[in-house]
Coordinates of C-alpha atoms in Angstrom, one line a residue:
M1 CA 65.2 32.2 171.4
T2 CA 66.0 29.0 170.0
K3 CA 68.7 27.2 167.9
E4 CA 68.6 26.0 164.8
S5 CA 68.5 21.8 164.9
R6 CA 71.6 20.8 162.9
R7 CA 71.4 17.2 160.7
V8 CA 73.8 15.4 161.4
L9 CA 75.0 11.1 161.2
V10 CA 77.0 9.4 163.7
T11 CA 78.0 5.6 162.2
G12 CA 79.1 2.8 164.4
A13 CA 76.5 4.0 166.8
T14 CA 74.3 0.6 168.3
R15 CA 76.7 0.6 170.9
G16 CA 79.9 1.9 173.0
M17 CA 81.7 4.8 171.4
G18 CA 78.7 5.8 168.8
L19 CA 75.9 5.1 170.9
E20 CA 77.4 7.8 173.8
I21 CA 78.5 10.8 170.5
A22 CA 74.6 10.3 169.5
R23 CA 73.1 10.3 172.8
A24 CA 75.7 13.4 173.2
F25 CA 74.2 14.9 170.0
A26 CA 70.9 14.7 170.8
R27 CA 70.6 14.8 173.8
A28 CA 71.8 18.5 172.6
G29 CA 68.8 18.8 170.8
E30 CA 70.3 18.6 167.8
R31 CA 68.8 15.6 164.9
V32 CA 70.9 12.6 165.4
V33 CA 70.9 9.5 162.0
L34 CA 72.3 6.3 164.3
N35 CA 73.6 4.1 162.0
G36 CA 74.8 0.2 162.3
R37 CA 74.0 -2.8 160.6
E38 CA 72.0 -3.6 164.2
E39 CA 68.4 -2.9 163.5
A40 CA 66.6 -3.7 166.1
T41 CA 69.6 -2.3 168.5
L42 CA 69.5 0.8 167.0
E43 CA 66.4 0.9 167.2
A44 CA 65.8 0.5 171.1
H45 CA 68.1 2.9 171.5
C46 CA 66.1 5.9 168.8
A47 CA 62.6 4.8 170.8
A48 CA 65.2 5.5 173.9
L49 CA 66.1 8.8 173.5
R50 CA 62.4 10.4 172.0
G51 CA 61.2 8.7 174.8
E52 CA 63.2 11.7 176.1
G53 CA 61.6 14.4 174.0
F54 CA 65.0 13.8 171.5
A55 CA 64.6 13.8 167.7
A56 CA 66.6 11.2 166.0
E57 CA 66.5 7.8 164.0
A58 CA 67.3 4.7 162.6
L59 CA 69.2 4.0 160.2
A60 CA 70.3 0.5 160.1
A61 CA 72.9 -0.6 156.9
D62 CA 76.8 -2.1 157.0
L63 CA 78.7 0.4 156.4
S64 CA 81.9 -1.9 154.9
V65 CA 79.4 -2.1 151.9
D66 CA 77.9 0.9 150.3
P67 CA 79.6 3.4 152.6
E68 CA 77.5 6.1 149.8
A69 CA 74.5 5.1 150.3
V70 CA 74.9 5.8 154.5
A71 CA 76.1 9.4 154.2
L72 CA 73.1 10.0 151.1
R73 CA 70.2 8.3 153.4
A74 CA 71.1 10.3 156.4
G75 CA 71.4 13.2 154.3
E76 CA 68.0 11.4 152.6
S77 CA 66.3 11.5 155.7
L78 CA 67.4 14.5 157.2
G79 CA 67.2 17.2 154.1
G80 CA 71.1 17.3 154.2
L81 CA 73.6 17.4 157.2
D82 CA 75.6 19.5 159.5
V83 CA 78.2 16.9 160.6
V84 CA 78.9 13.8 160.0
V85 CA 80.7 11.8 163.0
H86 CA 82.4 8.4 161.8
A87 CA 82.8 6.1 164.8
A88 CA 83.1 2.1 162.6
S89 CA 86.1 0.2 162.4
L90 CA 86.9 -2.7 163.4
R91 CA 89.6 -4.5 164.3
D92 CA 92.0 -8.1 163.6
R93 CA 93.6 -8.1 166.6
R94 CA 96.8 -11.2 165.1
R95 CA 100.9 -11.5 164.3
T96 CA 101.7 -10.5 160.4
E97 CA 102.8 -14.2 159.7
E98 CA 99.2 -14.8 161.2
L99 CA 97.3 -12.1 159.0
D100 CA 97.7 -12.7 155.4
G101 CA 97.5 -9.9 152.7
A102 CA 93.8 -10.3 151.8
A103 CA 93.1 -9.8 155.7
F104 CA 95.0 -6.8 156.1
A105 CA 93.4 -5.2 153.0
S106 CA 90.1 -6.5 154.0
L107 CA 90.6 -4.2 157.6
L108 CA 92.4 -1.1 155.7
D109 CA 88.9 -1.7 153.0
V110 CA 86.5 -0.4 156.1
N111 CA 88.5 1.2 158.2
L112 CA 89.7 3.0 155.5
T113 CA 88.6 3.1 152.0
A114 CA 85.3 2.6 153.3
S115 CA 86.0 6.0 155.1
Y116 CA 87.3 8.5 152.3
R117 CA 84.3 6.9 150.3
L118 CA 81.8 7.7 153.6
A119 CA 83.2 11.7 153.5
R120 CA 84.0 12.2 150.0
A121 CA 79.7 11.5 149.2
A122 CA 79.1 13.5 152.9
L123 CA 81.5 16.3 151.5
P124 CA 79.1 18.1 148.8
L125 CA 75.8 18.2 152.1
L126 CA 79.0 18.9 154.2
Q127 CA 79.7 22.2 151.5
R128 CA 75.6 23.1 151.5
S129 CA 75.8 23.8 155.5
Q130 CA 76.6 26.0 156.9
A131 CA 79.7 25.6 158.8
G132 CA 79.8 22.3 158.1
R133 CA 81.8 19.0 160.8
L134 CA 83.4 16.1 160.1
V135 CA 84.6 14.4 162.6
F136 CA 86.7 11.3 162.5
I137 CA 86.7 8.3 165.8
T138 CA 90.6 7.7 164.7
S139 CA 92.9 5.6 168.0
I140 CA 95.9 6.3 169.6
A141 CA 97.2 3.7 167.7
A142 CA 98.0 6.1 164.8
R143 CA 101.4 7.0 166.4
I144 CA 101.6 4.5 169.8
A145 CA 101.8 0.9 168.9
R146 CA 101.4 -2.4 170.4
A147 CA 102.2 -5.7 169.3
P148 CA 100.2 -7.3 167.7
D149 CA 97.8 -5.0 165.4
P150 CA 99.7 -4.3 162.1
A151 CA 96.2 -4.2 159.8
Y152 CA 94.8 -2.0 162.2
T153 CA 97.2 0.7 163.8
A154 CA 98.1 1.4 159.4
S155 CA 94.5 1.7 159.4
K156 CA 94.1 4.3 161.6
G157 CA 97.4 6.5 160.8
G158 CA 96.0 6.5 157.7
L159 CA 92.7 8.2 158.5
E160 CA 94.5 10.2 160.0
A161 CA 96.5 12.2 157.7
L162 CA 93.4 11.8 155.3
T163 CA 92.0 14.0 158.5
R164 CA 95.0 16.4 157.9
S165 CA 94.3 16.1 153.6
L166 CA 90.2 16.5 153.7
A167 CA 91.1 19.7 156.3
V168 CA 93.2 21.3 153.9
E169 CA 91.0 20.8 150.7
F170 CA 87.8 21.9 152.1
G171 CA 88.3 24.6 154.3
A172 CA 87.8 26.8 151.9
D173 CA 84.4 25.7 152.4
N174 CA 83.8 27.1 155.8
L175 CA 84.1 23.6 156.4
T176 CA 86.2 21.7 158.9
V177 CA 87.5 18.3 159.2
N178 CA 89.2 16.3 162.4
A179 CA 89.5 13.2 164.4
I180 CA 89.6 11.7 167.2
A181 CA 92.1 9.5 169.2
P182 CA 90.5 8.1 171.8
G183 CA 93.3 6.0 174.1
W184 CA 92.0 2.6 176.0
F185 CA 88.1 2.6 176.8
V186 CA 86.1 0.5 177.7
T187 CA 83.6 -0.7 175.5
D188 CA 81.7 -4.7 174.7
P189 CA 85.0 -5.9 171.9
N190 CA 87.2 -5.4 175.9
R191 CA 85.3 -5.7 178.9
A192 CA 86.4 -8.6 179.6
L193 CA 90.2 -6.8 179.3
S194 CA 89.5 -4.0 181.9
E195 CA 88.0 -6.5 184.7
D196 CA 92.0 -8.5 183.8
P197 CA 93.7 -7.4 186.8
Q198 CA 96.6 -7.9 185.5
V199 CA 95.4 -5.4 182.7
Q200 CA 94.6 -3.2 185.2
S201 CA 98.1 -3.3 186.2
F202 CA 98.9 -2.5 182.9
V203 CA 97.3 0.7 183.5
N204 CA 98.4 1.9 186.2
V205 CA 101.6 2.5 185.0
R206 CA 101.0 3.2 181.7
I207 CA 97.7 5.9 182.0
P208 CA 98.1 8.7 184.6
L209 CA 94.5 9.1 185.8
K210 CA 95.4 5.0 186.1
R211 CA 91.8 3.3 185.3
W212 CA 90.2 3.5 182.1
G213 CA 87.3 5.7 179.8
R214 CA 84.1 5.1 179.5
P215 CA 82.2 5.8 175.9
E216 CA 80.9 9.4 177.5
E217 CA 83.6 10.7 178.9
L218 CA 84.3 11.5 174.1
A219 CA 81.5 12.3 173.6
P220 CA 81.9 16.1 174.8
A221 CA 85.4 15.9 172.0
A222 CA 83.6 15.5 169.1
L223 CA 80.6 18.0 171.1
F224 CA 83.3 20.5 170.7
L225 CA 84.8 19.6 167.4
A226 CA 80.3 19.4 165.8
S227 CA 80.5 22.9 167.2
P228 CA 80.9 26.6 166.9
S229 CA 83.6 27.2 170.0
A230 CA 85.2 24.7 167.5
S231 CA 85.0 27.2 163.7
F232 CA 88.9 28.0 164.0
V233 CA 90.0 24.0 164.7
N234 CA 90.8 22.2 161.6
G235 CA 93.2 19.0 160.9
I236 CA 94.0 18.0 163.6
T237 CA 92.7 15.3 166.0
L238 CA 93.1 16.0 169.5
T239 CA 93.9 12.8 171.4
V240 CA 91.5 11.4 174.2
D241 CA 93.4 8.8 176.7
G242 CA 93.7 10.1 180.8
G243 CA 97.5 10.5 179.7
M244 CA 98.5 8.0 178.2
S245 CA 100.8 8.6 174.5
A246 CA 102.6 12.1 176.9
Q247 CA 103.8 9.6 179.0
M248 CA 107.1 7.5 178.5

């Protein structure tokens, strides 16, 4: 007996952690829509997955402009949604005196408000699923801070709180809402940092595993939270940081 493929939307899937999460779901036999802003890049990723025999399609759209449309278009394309993994976000590493109110509000609008709008549009579709799963990608910055990063830290803290709120509200619908908090992962925006010897010295002290994470190491956490094995896991933030936040 073969399992029925689930319908999965992954945002922020152009590269990095979002892409690896989307690949993991596709290779697990699910039908996956990859969302991001770069259509050609998304199409290339989907073509590669289809070449491996997996089901993947691209949905090029700017999530910050119309997050509701992303959820609805993905649901229409797949005939519904069973899993949404929201990995898209922005970062603006500026000191408080350099980050005015408009810039602060703009980042919160993308990282927090757009997340809420996406969830609000997706939740009715997930409610119709037999076991809907919503997974937000937050950050260890939601709980521990490193200057200068006030807007990103605030946005991820808010997203973690939103996770708990939605988990409480929608649990009665057999729908779970959880989050994953990555630590230091090698992605395109911080690749230069990961190759800096001084930064590596910091990593050696602060991260017990003494290395950066790889994007593919985050994907199993998303697969778990979306799986039947996690049917009683609701409202939690799963930290994946090599032990960084556990160490004094």
